[in-house]
Amino acid sequence: MRRKLLVGNWKMNKTRAEALAFGEASVALSSFAEEKKVDIGVTPTFLSLDVVKKANPKLIVGAQNVHFKSNGAFTGEISIPMLQELGIEWSLVGHSERRTYFGETNESCNQKVIALLNNKMVPIYCVGETLAEFEAGQTKAIVGAQVKEGLASINKEDARKVVVAYEPVWSIGTGKNASKEIAEDICGFIRATLKEMFGEVADEMRILYGGSVKPENIKEYMAEPNIDGALVGGASLTVESFKQLIENID
Ligand code: PGA
């Protein structure tokens, strides 16, 4: 049985003081989520990882990005040992904003996923097509390639830990969430692709839907057989909204 997972992606939001306030308030959310048997987490900016983790050690706290090298001349980057020093064990990889604005590719994502797994960390690998690709009927070709190339050369044992987030680019931050039928169709396709790559391990891997998920629409996704949770941007920023997401997850 795959346990539901709800992750709030804070993007470039919240100062350390604001992140701390959420972290402290989230202690009650963690108990509530535990009762509902849901795993919850957030991905603050690098600067707030430690305050949130310290305020609520039970919350999954992940980075939004990481470099695949452990150190070196990479100005502006953060490495895995730096995250681990703060007790951080998770990281997003290949969010569409990283792909669009910072030139990330399936290949660079693959290097990051492999580095995270080699260091016993958990990657949340993000995939999804643009509006033009969606309208041209290319979703499965694009998403299939993102999954195959981004998760290439991973052994089955490590694959078990990987979380895949399907986030159609046209639905992120637009209020135009994908229908539950589209989301399930693509998440099912992702699981079939993972099965080709990793066999039965694919049945244990969690696949999230993301893109304009809100307290009002999260329930419909969670009823779908191949959707194991959500990656939520805007609606994850306040404690009240995050609580409502947990309330409505099943
Ligand atoms: P959104 O963002 O929920 O604000 O659409 C989702 C994401 O980017 O992960």
mmCIF file with all atom_site columns, C-alpha atoms in Angstrom, residues 35-202:
data_model
loop_
_atom_site.group_PDB
_atom_site.id
_atom_site.type_symbol
_atom_site.label_atom_id
_atom_site.label_alt_id
_atom_site.label_comp_id
_atom_site.label_asym_id
_atom_site.label_entity_id
_atom_site.label_seq_id
_atom_site.pdbx_PDB_ins_code
_atom_site.Cartn_x
_atom_site.Cartn_y
_atom_site.Cartn_z
_atom_site.occupancy
_atom_site.B_iso_or_equiv
_atom_site.pdbx_formal_charge
_atom_site.auth_seq_id
_atom_site.auth_comp_id
_atom_site.auth_asym_id
_atom_site.auth_atom_id
_atom_site.pdbx_PDB_model_num
ATOM 1   C CA . GLU A 1 35  ? -3.679 10.326 12.213  1.00 0.00 ? 35  GLU A CA 1
ATOM 2   C CA . LYS A 1 36  ? -4.722 10.397 8.563   1.00 0.00 ? 36  LYS A CA 1
ATOM 3   C CA . LYS A 1 37  ? -1.711 8.281  7.564   1.00 0.00 ? 37  LYS A CA 1
ATOM 4   C CA . VAL A 1 38  ? -0.461 10.945 5.171   1.00 0.00 ? 38  VAL A CA 1
ATOM 5   C CA . ASP A 1 39  ? 3.198  11.981 4.826   1.00 0.00 ? 39  ASP A CA 1
ATOM 6   C CA . ILE A 1 40  ? 3.627  15.744 4.598   1.00 0.00 ? 40  ILE A CA 1
ATOM 7   C CA . GLY A 1 41  ? 6.529  17.982 3.678   1.00 0.00 ? 41  GLY A CA 1
ATOM 8   C CA . VAL A 1 42  ? 7.609  21.348 2.343   1.00 0.00 ? 42  VAL A CA 1
ATOM 9   C CA . THR A 1 43  ? 10.443 22.608 0.179   1.00 0.00 ? 43  THR A CA 1
ATOM 10  C CA . PRO A 1 44  ? 11.525 26.023 1.517   1.00 0.00 ? 44  PRO A CA 1
ATOM 11  C CA . THR A 1 45  ? 14.344 28.082 0.023   1.00 0.00 ? 45  THR A CA 1
ATOM 12  C CA . PHE A 1 46  ? 17.862 26.944 0.959   1.00 0.00 ? 46  PHE A CA 1
ATOM 13  C CA . LEU A 1 47  ? 18.038 29.738 3.535   1.00 0.00 ? 47  LEU A CA 1
ATOM 14  C CA . SER A 1 48  ? 15.057 28.448 5.502   1.00 0.00 ? 48  SER A CA 1
ATOM 15  C CA . LEU A 1 49  ? 15.704 24.699 5.407   1.00 0.00 ? 49  LEU A CA 1
ATOM 16  C CA . ASP A 1 50  ? 17.318 24.613 8.832   1.00 0.00 ? 50  ASP A CA 1
ATOM 17  C CA . VAL A 1 51  ? 14.755 26.734 10.664  1.00 0.00 ? 51  VAL A CA 1
ATOM 18  C CA . VAL A 1 52  ? 11.830 24.688 9.384   1.00 0.00 ? 52  VAL A CA 1
ATOM 19  C CA . LYS A 1 53  ? 13.563 21.375 10.091  1.00 0.00 ? 53  LYS A CA 1
ATOM 20  C CA . LYS A 1 54  ? 14.433 22.461 13.634  1.00 0.00 ? 54  LYS A CA 1
ATOM 21  C CA . ALA A 1 55  ? 10.951 23.827 14.310  1.00 0.00 ? 55  ALA A CA 1
ATOM 22  C CA . ASN A 1 56  ? 9.304  20.576 13.226  1.00 0.00 ? 56  ASN A CA 1
ATOM 23  C CA . PRO A 1 57  ? 11.633 17.571 12.919  1.00 0.00 ? 57  PRO A CA 1
ATOM 24  C CA . LYS A 1 58  ? 8.675  15.376 11.895  1.00 0.00 ? 58  LYS A CA 1
ATOM 25  C CA . LEU A 1 59  ? 7.986  17.371 8.758   1.00 0.00 ? 59  LEU A CA 1
ATOM 26  C CA . ILE A 1 60  ? 9.695  16.227 5.558   1.00 0.00 ? 60  ILE A CA 1
ATOM 27  C CA . VAL A 1 61  ? 11.857 19.186 4.590   1.00 0.00 ? 61  VAL A CA 1
ATOM 28  C CA . GLY A 1 62  ? 13.336 19.115 1.113   1.00 0.00 ? 62  GLY A CA 1
ATOM 29  C CA . ALA A 1 63  ? 15.474 21.389 -1.037  1.00 0.00 ? 63  ALA A CA 1
ATOM 30  C CA . GLN A 1 64  ? 14.111 22.801 -4.286  1.00 0.00 ? 64  GLN A CA 1
ATOM 31  C CA . ASN A 1 65  ? 17.314 22.014 -6.155  1.00 0.00 ? 65  ASN A CA 1
ATOM 32  C CA . VAL A 1 66  ? 20.777 20.577 -5.585  1.00 0.00 ? 66  VAL A CA 1
ATOM 33  C CA . HIS A 1 67  ? 24.063 20.254 -7.485  1.00 0.00 ? 67  HIS A CA 1
ATOM 34  C CA . PHE A 1 68  ? 25.272 16.767 -8.370  1.00 0.00 ? 68  PHE A CA 1
ATOM 35  C CA . LYS A 1 69  ? 28.898 17.459 -7.377  1.00 0.00 ? 69  LYS A CA 1
ATOM 36  C CA . SER A 1 70  ? 29.795 17.470 -3.705  1.00 0.00 ? 70  SER A CA 1
ATOM 37  C CA . ASN A 1 71  ? 31.917 20.632 -3.961  1.00 0.00 ? 71  ASN A CA 1
ATOM 38  C CA . GLY A 1 72  ? 33.839 22.764 -6.439  1.00 0.00 ? 72  GLY A CA 1
ATOM 39  C CA . ALA A 1 73  ? 33.772 25.875 -8.597  1.00 0.00 ? 73  ALA A CA 1
ATOM 40  C CA . PHE A 1 74  ? 30.011 26.158 -9.154  1.00 0.00 ? 74  PHE A CA 1
ATOM 41  C CA . THR A 1 75  ? 29.100 29.677 -8.068  1.00 0.00 ? 75  THR A CA 1
ATOM 42  C CA . GLY A 1 76  ? 25.631 29.973 -6.611  1.00 0.00 ? 76  GLY A CA 1
ATOM 43  C CA . GLU A 1 77  ? 25.067 26.233 -6.188  1.00 0.00 ? 77  GLU A CA 1
ATOM 44  C CA . ILE A 1 78  ? 24.443 24.076 -3.110  1.00 0.00 ? 78  ILE A CA 1
ATOM 45  C CA . SER A 1 79  ? 25.720 20.505 -2.676  1.00 0.00 ? 79  SER A CA 1
ATOM 46  C CA . ILE A 1 80  ? 24.374 17.335 -1.085  1.00 0.00 ? 80  ILE A CA 1
ATOM 47  C CA . PRO A 1 81  ? 26.814 17.353 1.890   1.00 0.00 ? 81  PRO A CA 1
ATOM 48  C CA . MET A 1 82  ? 25.681 20.923 2.641   1.00 0.00 ? 82  MET A CA 1
ATOM 49  C CA . LEU A 1 83  ? 22.058 19.767 2.741   1.00 0.00 ? 83  LEU A CA 1
ATOM 50  C CA . GLN A 1 84  ? 22.894 16.712 4.788   1.00 0.00 ? 84  GLN A CA 1
ATOM 51  C CA . GLU A 1 85  ? 24.675 18.844 7.349   1.00 0.00 ? 85  GLU A CA 1
ATOM 52  C CA . LEU A 1 86  ? 21.267 20.443 8.013   1.00 0.00 ? 86  LEU A CA 1
ATOM 53  C CA . GLY A 1 87  ? 19.547 17.058 8.245   1.00 0.00 ? 87  GLY A CA 1
ATOM 54  C CA . ILE A 1 88  ? 17.860 17.466 4.860   1.00 0.00 ? 88  ILE A CA 1
ATOM 55  C CA . GLU A 1 89  ? 17.109 14.167 3.119   1.00 0.00 ? 89  GLU A CA 1
ATOM 56  C CA . TRP A 1 90  ? 14.853 15.148 0.225   1.00 0.00 ? 90  TRP A CA 1
ATOM 57  C CA . SER A 1 91  ? 15.142 17.372 -2.859  1.00 0.00 ? 91  SER A CA 1
ATOM 58  C CA . LEU A 1 92  ? 13.020 18.327 -5.813  1.00 0.00 ? 92  LEU A CA 1
ATOM 59  C CA . VAL A 1 93  ? 14.719 17.703 -9.143  1.00 0.00 ? 93  VAL A CA 1
ATOM 60  C CA . GLY A 1 94  ? 13.780 19.178 -12.502 1.00 0.00 ? 94  GLY A CA 1
ATOM 61  C CA . HIS A 1 95  ? 10.830 21.339 -11.496 1.00 0.00 ? 95  HIS A CA 1
ATOM 62  C CA . SER A 1 96  ? 9.477  22.963 -14.659 1.00 0.00 ? 96  SER A CA 1
ATOM 63  C CA . GLU A 1 97  ? 10.625 26.393 -13.465 1.00 0.00 ? 97  GLU A CA 1
ATOM 64  C CA . ARG A 1 98  ? 14.175 25.005 -13.179 1.00 0.00 ? 98  ARG A CA 1
ATOM 65  C CA . ARG A 1 99  ? 13.880 23.518 -16.666 1.00 0.00 ? 99  ARG A CA 1
ATOM 66  C CA . THR A 1 100 ? 12.381 26.697 -18.191 1.00 0.00 ? 100 THR A CA 1
ATOM 67  C CA . TYR A 1 101 ? 14.381 29.458 -16.492 1.00 0.00 ? 101 TYR A CA 1
ATOM 68  C CA . PHE A 1 102 ? 17.614 27.703 -15.531 1.00 0.00 ? 102 PHE A CA 1
ATOM 69  C CA . GLY A 1 103 ? 18.238 25.368 -18.437 1.00 0.00 ? 103 GLY A CA 1
ATOM 70  C CA . GLU A 1 104 ? 17.860 22.041 -16.661 1.00 0.00 ? 104 GLU A CA 1
ATOM 71  C CA . THR A 1 105 ? 17.626 19.043 -18.946 1.00 0.00 ? 105 THR A CA 1
ATOM 72  C CA . ASN A 1 106 ? 16.710 15.392 -18.537 1.00 0.00 ? 106 ASN A CA 1
ATOM 73  C CA . GLU A 1 107 ? 20.452 14.659 -18.508 1.00 0.00 ? 107 GLU A CA 1
ATOM 74  C CA . SER A 1 108 ? 21.303 17.142 -15.753 1.00 0.00 ? 108 SER A CA 1
ATOM 75  C CA . CYS A 1 109 ? 18.286 15.916 -13.783 1.00 0.00 ? 109 CYS A CA 1
ATOM 76  C CA . ASN A 1 110 ? 19.590 12.369 -14.143 1.00 0.00 ? 110 ASN A CA 1
ATOM 77  C CA . GLN A 1 111 ? 22.949 13.377 -12.665 1.00 0.00 ? 111 GLN A CA 1
ATOM 78  C CA . LYS A 1 112 ? 21.170 14.964 -9.715  1.00 0.00 ? 112 LYS A CA 1
ATOM 79  C CA . VAL A 1 113 ? 18.844 11.998 -9.141  1.00 0.00 ? 113 VAL A CA 1
ATOM 80  C CA . ILE A 1 114 ? 21.789 9.587  -9.187  1.00 0.00 ? 114 ILE A CA 1
ATOM 81  C CA . ALA A 1 115 ? 23.837 11.769 -6.813  1.00 0.00 ? 115 ALA A CA 1
ATOM 82  C CA . LEU A 1 116 ? 20.913 12.025 -4.379  1.00 0.00 ? 116 LEU A CA 1
ATOM 83  C CA . LEU A 1 117 ? 20.297 8.272  -4.405  1.00 0.00 ? 117 LEU A CA 1
ATOM 84  C CA . ASN A 1 118 ? 24.027 7.537  -3.968  1.00 0.00 ? 118 ASN A CA 1
ATOM 85  C CA . ASN A 1 119 ? 23.818 9.661  -0.830  1.00 0.00 ? 119 ASN A CA 1
ATOM 86  C CA . LYS A 1 120 ? 20.694 7.936  0.490   1.00 0.00 ? 120 LYS A CA 1
ATOM 87  C CA . MET A 1 121 ? 18.494 10.945 -0.226  1.00 0.00 ? 121 MET A CA 1
ATOM 88  C CA . VAL A 1 122 ? 15.036 11.023 -1.779  1.00 0.00 ? 122 VAL A CA 1
ATOM 89  C CA . PRO A 1 123 ? 14.510 12.784 -5.117  1.00 0.00 ? 123 PRO A CA 1
ATOM 90  C CA . ILE A 1 124 ? 11.121 14.113 -6.127  1.00 0.00 ? 124 ILE A CA 1
ATOM 91  C CA . TYR A 1 125 ? 11.624 14.089 -9.878  1.00 0.00 ? 125 TYR A CA 1
ATOM 92  C CA . CYS A 1 126 ? 9.298  16.497 -11.707 1.00 0.00 ? 126 CYS A CA 1
ATOM 93  C CA . VAL A 1 127 ? 8.043  15.950 -15.235 1.00 0.00 ? 127 VAL A CA 1
ATOM 94  C CA . GLY A 1 128 ? 5.377  17.524 -17.416 1.00 0.00 ? 128 GLY A CA 1
ATOM 95  C CA . GLU A 1 129 ? 4.604  18.898 -20.846 1.00 0.00 ? 129 GLU A CA 1
ATOM 96  C CA . THR A 1 130 ? 4.146  22.511 -21.974 1.00 0.00 ? 130 THR A CA 1
ATOM 97  C CA . LEU A 1 131 ? 0.855  23.837 -23.312 1.00 0.00 ? 131 LEU A CA 1
ATOM 98  C CA . ALA A 1 132 ? 2.136  23.647 -26.913 1.00 0.00 ? 132 ALA A CA 1
ATOM 99  C CA . GLU A 1 133 ? 3.182  20.018 -26.400 1.00 0.00 ? 133 GLU A CA 1
ATOM 100 C CA . PHE A 1 134 ? -0.179 19.220 -24.770 1.00 0.00 ? 134 PHE A CA 1
ATOM 101 C CA . GLU A 1 135 ? -2.095 20.796 -27.652 1.00 0.00 ? 135 GLU A CA 1
ATOM 102 C CA . ALA A 1 136 ? 0.027  18.936 -30.187 1.00 0.00 ? 136 ALA A CA 1
ATOM 103 C CA . GLY A 1 137 ? -0.834 15.616 -28.501 1.00 0.00 ? 137 GLY A CA 1
ATOM 104 C CA . GLN A 1 138 ? 2.782  15.041 -27.487 1.00 0.00 ? 138 GLN A CA 1
ATOM 105 C CA . THR A 1 139 ? 2.268  14.620 -23.754 1.00 0.00 ? 139 THR A CA 1
ATOM 106 C CA . LYS A 1 140 ? 3.145  10.932 -23.544 1.00 0.00 ? 140 LYS A CA 1
ATOM 107 C CA . ALA A 1 141 ? 6.171  11.277 -25.845 1.00 0.00 ? 141 ALA A CA 1
ATOM 108 C CA . ILE A 1 142 ? 7.545  14.159 -23.763 1.00 0.00 ? 142 ILE A CA 1
ATOM 109 C CA . VAL A 1 143 ? 6.753  12.729 -20.341 1.00 0.00 ? 143 VAL A CA 1
ATOM 110 C CA . GLY A 1 144 ? 7.933  9.246  -21.361 1.00 0.00 ? 144 GLY A CA 1
ATOM 111 C CA . ALA A 1 145 ? 11.310 10.666 -22.439 1.00 0.00 ? 145 ALA A CA 1
ATOM 112 C CA . GLN A 1 146 ? 11.582 12.751 -19.254 1.00 0.00 ? 146 GLN A CA 1
ATOM 113 C CA . VAL A 1 147 ? 11.009 9.649  -17.130 1.00 0.00 ? 147 VAL A CA 1
ATOM 114 C CA . LYS A 1 148 ? 13.311 7.354  -19.127 1.00 0.00 ? 148 LYS A CA 1
ATOM 115 C CA . GLU A 1 149 ? 16.173 9.847  -19.434 1.00 0.00 ? 149 GLU A CA 1
ATOM 116 C CA . GLY A 1 150 ? 15.853 11.451 -16.013 1.00 0.00 ? 150 GLY A CA 1
ATOM 117 C CA . LEU A 1 151 ? 15.744 8.105  -14.222 1.00 0.00 ? 151 LEU A CA 1
ATOM 118 C CA . ALA A 1 152 ? 18.255 6.260  -16.442 1.00 0.00 ? 152 ALA A CA 1
ATOM 119 C CA . SER A 1 153 ? 20.926 3.999  -14.883 1.00 0.00 ? 153 SER A CA 1
ATOM 120 C CA . ILE A 1 154 ? 19.194 3.619  -11.530 1.00 0.00 ? 154 ILE A CA 1
ATOM 121 C CA . ASN A 1 155 ? 19.012 0.204  -9.913  1.00 0.00 ? 155 ASN A CA 1
ATOM 122 C CA . LYS A 1 156 ? 15.705 -1.253 -8.786  1.00 0.00 ? 156 LYS A CA 1
ATOM 123 C CA . GLU A 1 157 ? 16.502 -0.995 -5.097  1.00 0.00 ? 157 GLU A CA 1
ATOM 124 C CA . ASP A 1 158 ? 17.176 2.743  -5.373  1.00 0.00 ? 158 ASP A CA 1
ATOM 125 C CA . ALA A 1 159 ? 14.206 3.311  -7.691  1.00 0.00 ? 159 ALA A CA 1
ATOM 126 C CA . ARG A 1 160 ? 11.891 2.273  -4.855  1.00 0.00 ? 160 ARG A CA 1
ATOM 127 C CA . LYS A 1 161 ? 12.667 5.563  -3.067  1.00 0.00 ? 161 LYS A CA 1
ATOM 128 C CA . VAL A 1 162 ? 12.120 7.861  -6.022  1.00 0.00 ? 162 VAL A CA 1
ATOM 129 C CA . VAL A 1 163 ? 8.975  10.000 -6.099  1.00 0.00 ? 163 VAL A CA 1
ATOM 130 C CA . VAL A 1 164 ? 7.795  11.227 -9.502  1.00 0.00 ? 164 VAL A CA 1
ATOM 131 C CA . ALA A 1 165 ? 5.673  14.373 -9.736  1.00 0.00 ? 165 ALA A CA 1
ATOM 132 C CA . TYR A 1 166 ? 3.596  14.890 -12.876 1.00 0.00 ? 166 TYR A CA 1
ATOM 133 C CA . GLU A 1 167 ? 3.041  18.604 -13.310 1.00 0.00 ? 167 GLU A CA 1
ATOM 134 C CA . PRO A 1 168 ? 1.713  19.791 -16.656 1.00 0.00 ? 168 PRO A CA 1
ATOM 135 C CA . VAL A 1 169 ? 3.437  23.140 -17.203 1.00 0.00 ? 169 VAL A CA 1
ATOM 136 C CA . TRP A 1 170 ? 0.154  24.708 -18.367 1.00 0.00 ? 170 TRP A CA 1
ATOM 137 C CA . SER A 1 171 ? -1.422 23.973 -15.004 1.00 0.00 ? 171 SER A CA 1
ATOM 138 C CA . ILE A 1 172 ? 1.313  25.344 -12.732 1.00 0.00 ? 172 ILE A CA 1
ATOM 139 C CA . GLY A 1 173 ? 0.317  28.595 -11.074 1.00 0.00 ? 173 GLY A CA 1
ATOM 140 C CA . THR A 1 174 ? -2.387 29.194 -13.681 1.00 0.00 ? 174 THR A CA 1
ATOM 141 C CA . GLY A 1 175 ? -5.481 28.043 -11.809 1.00 0.00 ? 175 GLY A CA 1
ATOM 142 C CA . LYS A 1 176 ? -6.103 25.656 -14.741 1.00 0.00 ? 176 LYS A CA 1
ATOM 143 C CA . ASN A 1 177 ? -5.676 22.323 -13.019 1.00 0.00 ? 177 ASN A CA 1
ATOM 144 C CA . ALA A 1 178 ? -5.671 19.232 -15.220 1.00 0.00 ? 178 ALA A CA 1
ATOM 145 C CA . SER A 1 179 ? -8.860 17.191 -15.034 1.00 0.00 ? 179 SER A CA 1
ATOM 146 C CA . LYS A 1 180 ? -8.651 14.099 -12.867 1.00 0.00 ? 180 LYS A CA 1
ATOM 147 C CA . GLU A 1 181 ? -9.007 12.006 -16.032 1.00 0.00 ? 181 GLU A CA 1
ATOM 148 C CA . ILE A 1 182 ? -5.974 13.618 -17.669 1.00 0.00 ? 182 ILE A CA 1
ATOM 149 C CA . ALA A 1 183 ? -3.954 13.439 -14.463 1.00 0.00 ? 183 ALA A CA 1
ATOM 150 C CA . GLU A 1 184 ? -4.782 9.756  -13.937 1.00 0.00 ? 184 GLU A CA 1
ATOM 151 C CA . ASP A 1 185 ? -4.137 8.908  -17.575 1.00 0.00 ? 185 ASP A CA 1
ATOM 152 C CA . ILE A 1 186 ? -0.633 10.396 -17.448 1.00 0.00 ? 186 ILE A CA 1
ATOM 153 C CA . CYS A 1 187 ? 0.193  9.145  -13.944 1.00 0.00 ? 187 CYS A CA 1
ATOM 154 C CA . GLY A 1 188 ? -0.893 5.649  -15.092 1.00 0.00 ? 188 GLY A CA 1
ATOM 155 C CA . PHE A 1 189 ? 1.306  6.037  -18.158 1.00 0.00 ? 189 PHE A CA 1
ATOM 156 C CA . ILE A 1 190 ? 4.215  7.078  -15.916 1.00 0.00 ? 190 ILE A CA 1
ATOM 157 C CA . ARG A 1 191 ? 3.694  3.977  -13.772 1.00 0.00 ? 191 ARG A CA 1
ATOM 158 C CA . ALA A 1 192 ? 3.636  1.772  -16.891 1.00 0.00 ? 192 ALA A CA 1
ATOM 159 C CA . THR A 1 193 ? 6.897  3.396  -18.023 1.00 0.00 ? 193 THR A CA 1
ATOM 160 C CA . LEU A 1 194 ? 8.418  2.835  -14.562 1.00 0.00 ? 194 LEU A CA 1
ATOM 161 C CA . LYS A 1 195 ? 7.299  -0.790 -14.795 1.00 0.00 ? 195 LYS A CA 1
ATOM 162 C CA . GLU A 1 196 ? 9.175  -1.212 -18.065 1.00 0.00 ? 196 GLU A CA 1
ATOM 163 C CA . MET A 1 197 ? 12.255 0.205  -16.371 1.00 0.00 ? 197 MET A CA 1
ATOM 164 C CA . PHE A 1 198 ? 12.079 -1.241 -12.852 1.00 0.00 ? 198 PHE A CA 1
ATOM 165 C CA . GLY A 1 199 ? 9.544  -4.091 -12.959 1.00 0.00 ? 199 GLY A CA 1
ATOM 166 C CA . GLU A 1 200 ? 7.330  -4.630 -9.919  1.00 0.00 ? 200 GLU A CA 1
ATOM 167 C CA . VAL A 1 201 ? 9.176  -1.958 -7.930  1.00 0.00 ? 201 VAL A CA 1
ATOM 168 C CA . ALA A 1 202 ? 7.036  0.502  -9.901  1.00 0.00 ? 202 ALA A CA 1
#
